[in-house]
mmCIF file of C-alpha atoms in Angstrom:
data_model
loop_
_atom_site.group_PDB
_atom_site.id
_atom_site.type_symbol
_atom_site.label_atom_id
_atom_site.label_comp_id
_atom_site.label_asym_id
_atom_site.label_seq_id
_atom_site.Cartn_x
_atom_site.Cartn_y
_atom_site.Cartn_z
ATOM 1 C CA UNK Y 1 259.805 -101.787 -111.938
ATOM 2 C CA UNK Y 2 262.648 -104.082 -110.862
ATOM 3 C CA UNK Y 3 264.921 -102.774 -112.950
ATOM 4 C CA UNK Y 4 264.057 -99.010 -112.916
ATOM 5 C CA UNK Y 5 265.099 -99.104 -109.612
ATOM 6 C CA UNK Y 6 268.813 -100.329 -109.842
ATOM 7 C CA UNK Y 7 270.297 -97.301 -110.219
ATOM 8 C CA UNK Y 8 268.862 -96.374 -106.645
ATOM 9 C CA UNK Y 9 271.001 -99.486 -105.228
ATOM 10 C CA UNK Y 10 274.103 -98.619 -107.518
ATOM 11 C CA UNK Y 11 276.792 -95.913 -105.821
ATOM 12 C CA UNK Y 12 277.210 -92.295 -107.272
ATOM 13 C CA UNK Y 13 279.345 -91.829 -110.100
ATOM 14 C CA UNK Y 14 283.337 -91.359 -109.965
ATOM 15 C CA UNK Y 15 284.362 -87.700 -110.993
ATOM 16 C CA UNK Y 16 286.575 -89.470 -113.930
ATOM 17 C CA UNK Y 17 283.068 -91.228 -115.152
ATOM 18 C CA UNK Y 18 280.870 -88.243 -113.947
ATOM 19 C CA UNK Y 19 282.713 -86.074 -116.813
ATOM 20 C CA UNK Y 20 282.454 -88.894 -119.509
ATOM 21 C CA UNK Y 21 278.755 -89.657 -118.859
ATOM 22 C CA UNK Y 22 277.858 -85.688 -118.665
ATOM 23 C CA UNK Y 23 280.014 -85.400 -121.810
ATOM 24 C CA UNK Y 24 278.180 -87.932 -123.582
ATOM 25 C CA UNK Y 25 274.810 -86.176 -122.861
ATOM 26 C CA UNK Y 26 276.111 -83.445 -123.745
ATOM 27 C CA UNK Y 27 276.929 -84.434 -127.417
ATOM 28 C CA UNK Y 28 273.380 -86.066 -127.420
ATOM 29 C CA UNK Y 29 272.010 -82.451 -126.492
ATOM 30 C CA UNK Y 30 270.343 -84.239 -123.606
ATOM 31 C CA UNK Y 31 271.915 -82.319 -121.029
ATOM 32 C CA UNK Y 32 269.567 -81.580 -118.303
ATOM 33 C CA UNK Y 33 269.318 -77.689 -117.576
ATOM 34 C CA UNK Y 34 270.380 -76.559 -114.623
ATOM 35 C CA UNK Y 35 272.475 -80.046 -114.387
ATOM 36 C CA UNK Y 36 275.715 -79.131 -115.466
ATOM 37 C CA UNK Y 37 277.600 -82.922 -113.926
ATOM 38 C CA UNK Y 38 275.484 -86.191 -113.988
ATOM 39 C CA UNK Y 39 277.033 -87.750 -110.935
ATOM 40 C CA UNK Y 40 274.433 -90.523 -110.540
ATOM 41 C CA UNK Y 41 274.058 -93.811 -112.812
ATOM 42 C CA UNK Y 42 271.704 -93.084 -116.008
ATOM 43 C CA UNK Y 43 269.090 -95.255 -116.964
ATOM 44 C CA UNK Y 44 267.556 -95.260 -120.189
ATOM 45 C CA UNK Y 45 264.777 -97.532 -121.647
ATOM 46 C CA UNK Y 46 263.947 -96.822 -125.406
ATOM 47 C CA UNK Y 47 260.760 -97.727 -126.852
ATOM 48 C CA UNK Y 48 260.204 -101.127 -128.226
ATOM 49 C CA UNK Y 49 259.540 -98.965 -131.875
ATOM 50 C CA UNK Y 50 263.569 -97.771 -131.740
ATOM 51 C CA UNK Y 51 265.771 -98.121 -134.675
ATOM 52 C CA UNK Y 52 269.496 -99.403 -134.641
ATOM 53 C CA UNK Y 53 270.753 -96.055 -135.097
ATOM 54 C CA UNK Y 54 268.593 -94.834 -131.556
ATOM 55 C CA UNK Y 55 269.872 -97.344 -129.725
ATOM 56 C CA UNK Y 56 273.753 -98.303 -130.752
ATOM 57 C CA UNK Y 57 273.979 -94.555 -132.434
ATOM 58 C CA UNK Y 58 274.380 -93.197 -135.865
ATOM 59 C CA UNK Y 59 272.391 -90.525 -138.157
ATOM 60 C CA UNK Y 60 272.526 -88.570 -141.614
ATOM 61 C CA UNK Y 61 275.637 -86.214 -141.610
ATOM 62 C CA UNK Y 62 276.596 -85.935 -137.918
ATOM 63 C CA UNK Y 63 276.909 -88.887 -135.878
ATOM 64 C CA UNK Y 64 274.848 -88.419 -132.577
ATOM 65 C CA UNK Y 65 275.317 -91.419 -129.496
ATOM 66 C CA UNK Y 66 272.474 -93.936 -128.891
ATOM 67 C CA UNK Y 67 270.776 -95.237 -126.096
ATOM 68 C CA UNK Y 68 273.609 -97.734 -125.409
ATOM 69 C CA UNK Y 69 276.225 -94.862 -125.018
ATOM 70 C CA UNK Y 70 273.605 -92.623 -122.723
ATOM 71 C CA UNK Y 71 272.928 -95.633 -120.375
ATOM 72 C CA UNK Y 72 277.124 -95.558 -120.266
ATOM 73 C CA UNK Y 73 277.737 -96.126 -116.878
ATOM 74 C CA UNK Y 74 274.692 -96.928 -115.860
ATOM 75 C CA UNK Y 75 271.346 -99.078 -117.119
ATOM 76 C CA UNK Y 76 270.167 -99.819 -120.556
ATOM 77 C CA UNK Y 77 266.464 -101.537 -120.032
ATOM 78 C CA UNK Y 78 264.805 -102.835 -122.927
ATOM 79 C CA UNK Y 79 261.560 -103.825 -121.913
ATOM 80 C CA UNK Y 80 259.624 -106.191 -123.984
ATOM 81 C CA UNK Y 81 262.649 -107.175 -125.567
ATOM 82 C CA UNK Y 82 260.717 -109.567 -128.255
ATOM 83 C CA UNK Y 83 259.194 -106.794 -129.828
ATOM 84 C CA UNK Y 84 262.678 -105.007 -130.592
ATOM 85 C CA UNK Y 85 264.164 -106.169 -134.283
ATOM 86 C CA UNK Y 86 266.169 -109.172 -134.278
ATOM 87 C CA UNK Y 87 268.472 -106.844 -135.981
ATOM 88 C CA UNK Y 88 268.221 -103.522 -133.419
ATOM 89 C CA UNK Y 89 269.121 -106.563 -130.329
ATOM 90 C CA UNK Y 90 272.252 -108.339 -132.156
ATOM 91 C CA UNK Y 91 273.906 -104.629 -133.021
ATOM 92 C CA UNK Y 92 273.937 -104.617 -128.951
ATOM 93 C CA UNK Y 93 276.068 -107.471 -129.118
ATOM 94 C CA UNK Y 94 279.448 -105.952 -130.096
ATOM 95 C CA UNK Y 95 279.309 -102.844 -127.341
ATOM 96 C CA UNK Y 96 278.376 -106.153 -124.539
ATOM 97 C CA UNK Y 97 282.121 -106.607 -125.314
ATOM 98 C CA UNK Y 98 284.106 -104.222 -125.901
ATOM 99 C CA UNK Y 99 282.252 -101.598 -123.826
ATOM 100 C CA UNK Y 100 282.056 -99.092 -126.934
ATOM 101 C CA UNK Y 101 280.189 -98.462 -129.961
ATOM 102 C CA UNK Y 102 281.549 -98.054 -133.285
ATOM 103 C CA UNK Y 103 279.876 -96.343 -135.624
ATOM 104 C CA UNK Y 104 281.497 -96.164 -139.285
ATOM 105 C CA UNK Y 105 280.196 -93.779 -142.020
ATOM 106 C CA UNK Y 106 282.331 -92.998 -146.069
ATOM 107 C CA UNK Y 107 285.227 -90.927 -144.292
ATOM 108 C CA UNK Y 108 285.130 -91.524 -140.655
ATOM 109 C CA UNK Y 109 284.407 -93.392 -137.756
ATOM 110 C CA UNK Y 110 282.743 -92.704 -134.799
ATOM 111 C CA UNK Y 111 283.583 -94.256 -131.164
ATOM 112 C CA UNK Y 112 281.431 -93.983 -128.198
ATOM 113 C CA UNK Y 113 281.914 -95.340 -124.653
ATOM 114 C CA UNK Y 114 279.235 -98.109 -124.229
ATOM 115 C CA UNK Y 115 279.703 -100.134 -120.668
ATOM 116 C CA UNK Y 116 276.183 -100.602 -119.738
ATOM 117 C CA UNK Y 117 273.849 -102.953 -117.924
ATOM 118 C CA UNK Y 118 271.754 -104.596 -120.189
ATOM 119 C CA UNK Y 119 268.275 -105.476 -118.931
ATOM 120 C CA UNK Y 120 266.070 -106.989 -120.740
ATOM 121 C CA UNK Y 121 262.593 -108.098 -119.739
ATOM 122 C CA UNK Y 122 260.391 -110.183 -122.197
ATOM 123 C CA UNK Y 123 257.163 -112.101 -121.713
ATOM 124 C CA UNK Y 124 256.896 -115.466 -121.810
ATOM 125 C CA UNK Y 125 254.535 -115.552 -125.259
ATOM 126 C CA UNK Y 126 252.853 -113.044 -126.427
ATOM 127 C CA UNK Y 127 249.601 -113.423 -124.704
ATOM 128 C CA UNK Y 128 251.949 -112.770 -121.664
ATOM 129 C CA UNK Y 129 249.712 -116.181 -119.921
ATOM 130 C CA UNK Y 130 252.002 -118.394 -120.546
ATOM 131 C CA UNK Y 131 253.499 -118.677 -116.783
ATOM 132 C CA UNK Y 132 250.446 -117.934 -115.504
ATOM 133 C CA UNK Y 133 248.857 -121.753 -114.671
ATOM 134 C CA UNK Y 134 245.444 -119.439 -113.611
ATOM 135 C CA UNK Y 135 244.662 -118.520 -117.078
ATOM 136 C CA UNK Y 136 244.725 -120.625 -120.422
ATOM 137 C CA UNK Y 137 247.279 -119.415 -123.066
ATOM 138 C CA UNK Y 138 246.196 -118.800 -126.464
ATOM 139 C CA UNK Y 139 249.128 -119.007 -128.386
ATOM 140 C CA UNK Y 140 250.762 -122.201 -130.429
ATOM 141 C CA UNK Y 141 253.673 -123.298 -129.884
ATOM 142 C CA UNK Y 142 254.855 -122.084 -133.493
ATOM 143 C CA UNK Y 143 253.847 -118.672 -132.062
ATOM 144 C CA UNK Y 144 256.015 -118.795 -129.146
ATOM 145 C CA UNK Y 145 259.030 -120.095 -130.438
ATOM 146 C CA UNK Y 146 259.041 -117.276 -133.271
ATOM 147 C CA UNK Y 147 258.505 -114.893 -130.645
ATOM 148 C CA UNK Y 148 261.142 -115.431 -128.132
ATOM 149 C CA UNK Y 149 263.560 -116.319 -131.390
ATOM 150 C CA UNK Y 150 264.085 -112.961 -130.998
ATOM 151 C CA UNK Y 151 266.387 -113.066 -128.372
ATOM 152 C CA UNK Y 152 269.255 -114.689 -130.603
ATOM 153 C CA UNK Y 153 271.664 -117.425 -128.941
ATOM 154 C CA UNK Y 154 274.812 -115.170 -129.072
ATOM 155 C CA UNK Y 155 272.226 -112.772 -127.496
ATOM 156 C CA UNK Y 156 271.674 -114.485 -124.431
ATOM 157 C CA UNK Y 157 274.994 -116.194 -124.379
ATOM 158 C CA UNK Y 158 276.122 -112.490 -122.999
ATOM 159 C CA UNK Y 159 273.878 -111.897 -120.515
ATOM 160 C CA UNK Y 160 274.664 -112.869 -116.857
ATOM 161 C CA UNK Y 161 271.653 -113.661 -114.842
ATOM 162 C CA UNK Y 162 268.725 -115.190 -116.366
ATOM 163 C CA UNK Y 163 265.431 -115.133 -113.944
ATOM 164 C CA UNK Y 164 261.443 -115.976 -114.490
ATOM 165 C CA UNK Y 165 259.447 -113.979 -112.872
ATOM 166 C CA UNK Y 166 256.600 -115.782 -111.489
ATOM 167 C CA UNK Y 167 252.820 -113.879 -111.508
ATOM 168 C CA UNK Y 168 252.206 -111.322 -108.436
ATOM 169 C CA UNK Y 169 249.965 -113.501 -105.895
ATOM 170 C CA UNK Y 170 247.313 -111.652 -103.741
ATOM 171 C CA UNK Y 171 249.257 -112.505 -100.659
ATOM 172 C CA UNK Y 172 252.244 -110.093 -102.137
ATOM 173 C CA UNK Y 173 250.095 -107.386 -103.228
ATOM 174 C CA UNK Y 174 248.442 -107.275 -99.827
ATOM 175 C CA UNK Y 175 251.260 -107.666 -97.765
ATOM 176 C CA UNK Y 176 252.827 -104.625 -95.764
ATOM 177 C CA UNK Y 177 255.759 -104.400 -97.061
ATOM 178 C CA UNK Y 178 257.255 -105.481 -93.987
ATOM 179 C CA UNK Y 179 260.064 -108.032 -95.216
ATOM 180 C CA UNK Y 180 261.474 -105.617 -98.161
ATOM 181 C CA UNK Y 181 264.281 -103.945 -98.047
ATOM 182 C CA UNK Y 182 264.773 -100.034 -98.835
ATOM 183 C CA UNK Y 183 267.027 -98.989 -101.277
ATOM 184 C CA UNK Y 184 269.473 -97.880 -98.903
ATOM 185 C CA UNK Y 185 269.819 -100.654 -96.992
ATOM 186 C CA UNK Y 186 270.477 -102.731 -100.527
ATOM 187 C CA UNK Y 187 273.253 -99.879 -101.696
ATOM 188 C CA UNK Y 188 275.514 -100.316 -98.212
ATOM 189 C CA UNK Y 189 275.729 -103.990 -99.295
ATOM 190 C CA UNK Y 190 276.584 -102.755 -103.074
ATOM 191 C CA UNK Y 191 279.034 -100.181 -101.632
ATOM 192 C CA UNK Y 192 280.953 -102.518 -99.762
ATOM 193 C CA UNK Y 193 280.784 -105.217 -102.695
ATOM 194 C CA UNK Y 194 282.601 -102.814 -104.544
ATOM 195 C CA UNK Y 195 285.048 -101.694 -102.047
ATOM 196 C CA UNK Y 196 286.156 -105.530 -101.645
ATOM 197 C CA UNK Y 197 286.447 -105.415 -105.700
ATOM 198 C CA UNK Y 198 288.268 -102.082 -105.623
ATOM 199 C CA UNK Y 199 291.292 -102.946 -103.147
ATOM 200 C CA UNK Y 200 291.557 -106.563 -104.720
ATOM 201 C CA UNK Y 201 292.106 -104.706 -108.062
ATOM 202 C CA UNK Y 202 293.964 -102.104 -107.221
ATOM 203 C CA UNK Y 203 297.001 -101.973 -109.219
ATOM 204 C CA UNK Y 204 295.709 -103.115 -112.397
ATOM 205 C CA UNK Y 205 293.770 -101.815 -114.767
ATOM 206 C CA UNK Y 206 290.195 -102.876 -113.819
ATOM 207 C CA UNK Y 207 287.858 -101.831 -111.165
ATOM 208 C CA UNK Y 208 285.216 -103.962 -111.216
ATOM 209 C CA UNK Y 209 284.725 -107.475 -111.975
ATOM 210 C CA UNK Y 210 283.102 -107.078 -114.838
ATOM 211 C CA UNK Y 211 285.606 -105.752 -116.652
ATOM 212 C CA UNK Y 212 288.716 -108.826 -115.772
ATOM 213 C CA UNK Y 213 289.574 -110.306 -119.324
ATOM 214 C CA UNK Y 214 288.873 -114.218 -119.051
ATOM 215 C CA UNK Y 215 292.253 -115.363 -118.926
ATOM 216 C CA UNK Y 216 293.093 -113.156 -115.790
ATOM 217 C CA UNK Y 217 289.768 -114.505 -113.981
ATOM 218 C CA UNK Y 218 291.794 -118.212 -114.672
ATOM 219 C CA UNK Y 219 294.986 -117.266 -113.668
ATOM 220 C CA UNK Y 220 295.308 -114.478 -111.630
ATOM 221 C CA UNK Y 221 292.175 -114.368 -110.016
ATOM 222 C CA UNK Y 222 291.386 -117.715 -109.827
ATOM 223 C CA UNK Y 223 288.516 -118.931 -107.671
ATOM 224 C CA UNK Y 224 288.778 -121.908 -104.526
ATOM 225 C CA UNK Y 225 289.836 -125.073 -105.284
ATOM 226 C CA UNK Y 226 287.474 -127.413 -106.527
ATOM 227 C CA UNK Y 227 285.138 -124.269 -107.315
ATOM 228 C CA UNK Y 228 285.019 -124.913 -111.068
ATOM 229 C CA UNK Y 229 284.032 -128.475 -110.886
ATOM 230 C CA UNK Y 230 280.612 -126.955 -111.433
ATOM 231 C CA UNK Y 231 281.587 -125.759 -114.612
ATOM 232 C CA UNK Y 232 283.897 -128.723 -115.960
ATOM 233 C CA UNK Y 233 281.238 -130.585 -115.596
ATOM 234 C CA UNK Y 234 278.577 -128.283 -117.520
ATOM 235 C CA UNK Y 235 281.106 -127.628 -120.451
ATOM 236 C CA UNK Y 236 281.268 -131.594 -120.562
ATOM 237 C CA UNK Y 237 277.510 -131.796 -121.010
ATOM 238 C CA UNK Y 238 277.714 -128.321 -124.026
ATOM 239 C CA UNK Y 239 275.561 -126.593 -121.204
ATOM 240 C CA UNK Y 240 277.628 -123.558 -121.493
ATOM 241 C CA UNK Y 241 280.015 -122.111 -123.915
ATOM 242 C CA UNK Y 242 283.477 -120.577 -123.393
ATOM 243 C CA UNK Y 243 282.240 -116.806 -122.994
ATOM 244 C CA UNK Y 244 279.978 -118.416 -120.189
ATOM 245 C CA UNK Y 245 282.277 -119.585 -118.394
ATOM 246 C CA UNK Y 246 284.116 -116.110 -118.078
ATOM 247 C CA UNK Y 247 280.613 -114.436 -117.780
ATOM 248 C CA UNK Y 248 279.813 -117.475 -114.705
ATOM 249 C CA UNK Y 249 283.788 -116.314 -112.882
ATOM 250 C CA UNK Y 250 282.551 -112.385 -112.732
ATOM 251 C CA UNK Y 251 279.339 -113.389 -111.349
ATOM 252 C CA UNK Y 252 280.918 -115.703 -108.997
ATOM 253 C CA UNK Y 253 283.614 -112.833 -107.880
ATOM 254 C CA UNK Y 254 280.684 -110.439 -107.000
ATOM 255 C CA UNK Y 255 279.034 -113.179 -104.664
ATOM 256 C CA UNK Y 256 282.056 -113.740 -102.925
ATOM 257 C CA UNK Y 257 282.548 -109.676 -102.432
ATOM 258 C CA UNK Y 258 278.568 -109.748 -101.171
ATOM 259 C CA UNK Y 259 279.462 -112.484 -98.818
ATOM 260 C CA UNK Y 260 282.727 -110.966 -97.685
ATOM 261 C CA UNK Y 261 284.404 -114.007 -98.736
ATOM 262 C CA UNK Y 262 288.347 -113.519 -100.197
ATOM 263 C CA UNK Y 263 287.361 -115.813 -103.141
ATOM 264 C CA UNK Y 264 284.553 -118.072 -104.770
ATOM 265 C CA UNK Y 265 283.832 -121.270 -103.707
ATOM 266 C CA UNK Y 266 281.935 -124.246 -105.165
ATOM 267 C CA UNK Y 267 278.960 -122.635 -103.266
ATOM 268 C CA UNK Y 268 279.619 -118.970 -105.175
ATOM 269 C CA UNK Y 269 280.519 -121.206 -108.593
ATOM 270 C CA UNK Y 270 277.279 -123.116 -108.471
ATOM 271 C CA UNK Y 271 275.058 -120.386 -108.202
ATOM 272 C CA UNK Y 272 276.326 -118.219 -110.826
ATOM 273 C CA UNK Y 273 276.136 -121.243 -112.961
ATOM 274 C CA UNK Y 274 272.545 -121.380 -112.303
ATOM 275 C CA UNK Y 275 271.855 -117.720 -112.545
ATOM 276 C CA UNK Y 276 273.636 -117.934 -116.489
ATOM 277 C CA UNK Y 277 271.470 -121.126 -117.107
ATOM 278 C CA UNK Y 278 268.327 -119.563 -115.696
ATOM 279 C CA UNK Y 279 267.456 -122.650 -113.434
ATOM 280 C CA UNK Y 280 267.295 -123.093 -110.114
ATOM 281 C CA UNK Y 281 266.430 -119.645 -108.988
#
């Protein structure tokens, strides 16, 4: 539910990356009618059942996109991400980088823009009681470990916040509502992220922080001093690899821009570490 609703928070589409995502749905044939621009993030969440060709593209003959070049732009959500193929998640793991799929065939090769947001949401075993300390899990621990071995190391290593969801109490399903936010309120604070992001970037080739190769985040947009103490001392202990650590900088960027500080702190640096580490949430 969480994540179906990002694209609500996320700001409309820029008319350079309106006419690539439209085009890309257009290839796909899954051009809405009547909907000649798509000028709002897409979000697309395949089936657990999906092949590698549905979701990192391919086919017999012609070449059609995949669900990682329609969520371009916007939100690729694989919900219970155990069940996909080992094989079907690691294919992701190329686009995660380069922001493109590259699909080869005898003759040609295909390219497709791929910068998505990869969600992923995955029970804890697969009686889905594990986190649940009201009801008694029934499977071992061989079980478990084979199930969420399905979300490979390299996997993981790529993805940026790492969160457990803890069971729904009463209390919160009886509640008013009255502490949540709307949508909107969440997508002036996005807005204005991004604006902080956009003038700091302007003049290079990147617009959001996401997309700053590692050794500009060390150099040229390098956080507070004494920020990556945090981080020194977590490669030290082989807590987090060298991808990590460029993946921990973004996250720590986009803090700062939601606080409306100039740059990251140790504050900003420690929390993106534990985000990445999935602790401490």
């Amino acid at each position: 539910m969480l994540a179906e609703r990002i694209p609500s928070i996320l700001p409309p589409l820029e008319p350079a990356a309106a006419l690539e995502v439209t085009s890309i749905h257009s290839i796909a044939g899954r051009l809405a009618p009547g909907s000649p621009l798509i000028s709002e993030p897409p979000f697309c969440g395949p089936h657990h059942t999906a092949t590698k060709a549905a979701i990192v593209g391919g086919g017999s003959g012609v070449i059609h996109p995949g669900a990682a070049s329609l969520a371009h732009m916007g939100i690729l959500l694989l919900d219970e991400a155990p069940e996909f193929d080992r094989d079907v998640l690691d294919a992701l793991r190329q686009p995660l980088e380069s922001g493109q799929v590259v699909v080869a065939r005898l003759g040609f090769t295909a390219r497709f823009p791929a910068r998505f947001t990869l969600v992923l949401a995955a029970n804890p075993c697969p009686c889905a009681r594990g986190s649940d300390s009201r009801k008694t899990c029934t499977c071992t621990s061989t079980a478990k470990r084979r199930y969420l071995g399905r979300l490979s190391g390299p996997l993981l290593d790529r993805v940026d916040v790492k969160i457990e969801m803890l069971p729904v109490s009463r209390a919160d399903l009886l509640c008013d509502g009255g502490s949540t936010e709307p949508s909107s309120v969440v997508a002036g604070r996005v807005a204005a992220a991004r604006q902080r992001a956009a003038r700091r970037l302007a003049g290079t080739p990147w617009r959001l922080n996401a997309e700053i190769p590692g050794s500009e985040l060390r150099r040229r947009f390098a956080p507070a001093p004494g920020a990556l103490r945090p981080l020194e001392r977590a490669m030290e202990l082989g807590e987090i690899s060298a991808r990590g650590v460029d993946r921990v900088l973004r996250v720590s960027w986009t803090l700062a821009d939601l606080a409306g500080k100039p740059r990251p702190g140790a504050e900003e640096t420690c929390y993106a570490l534990g985000l990445w580490l999935g602790v401490g949430i």
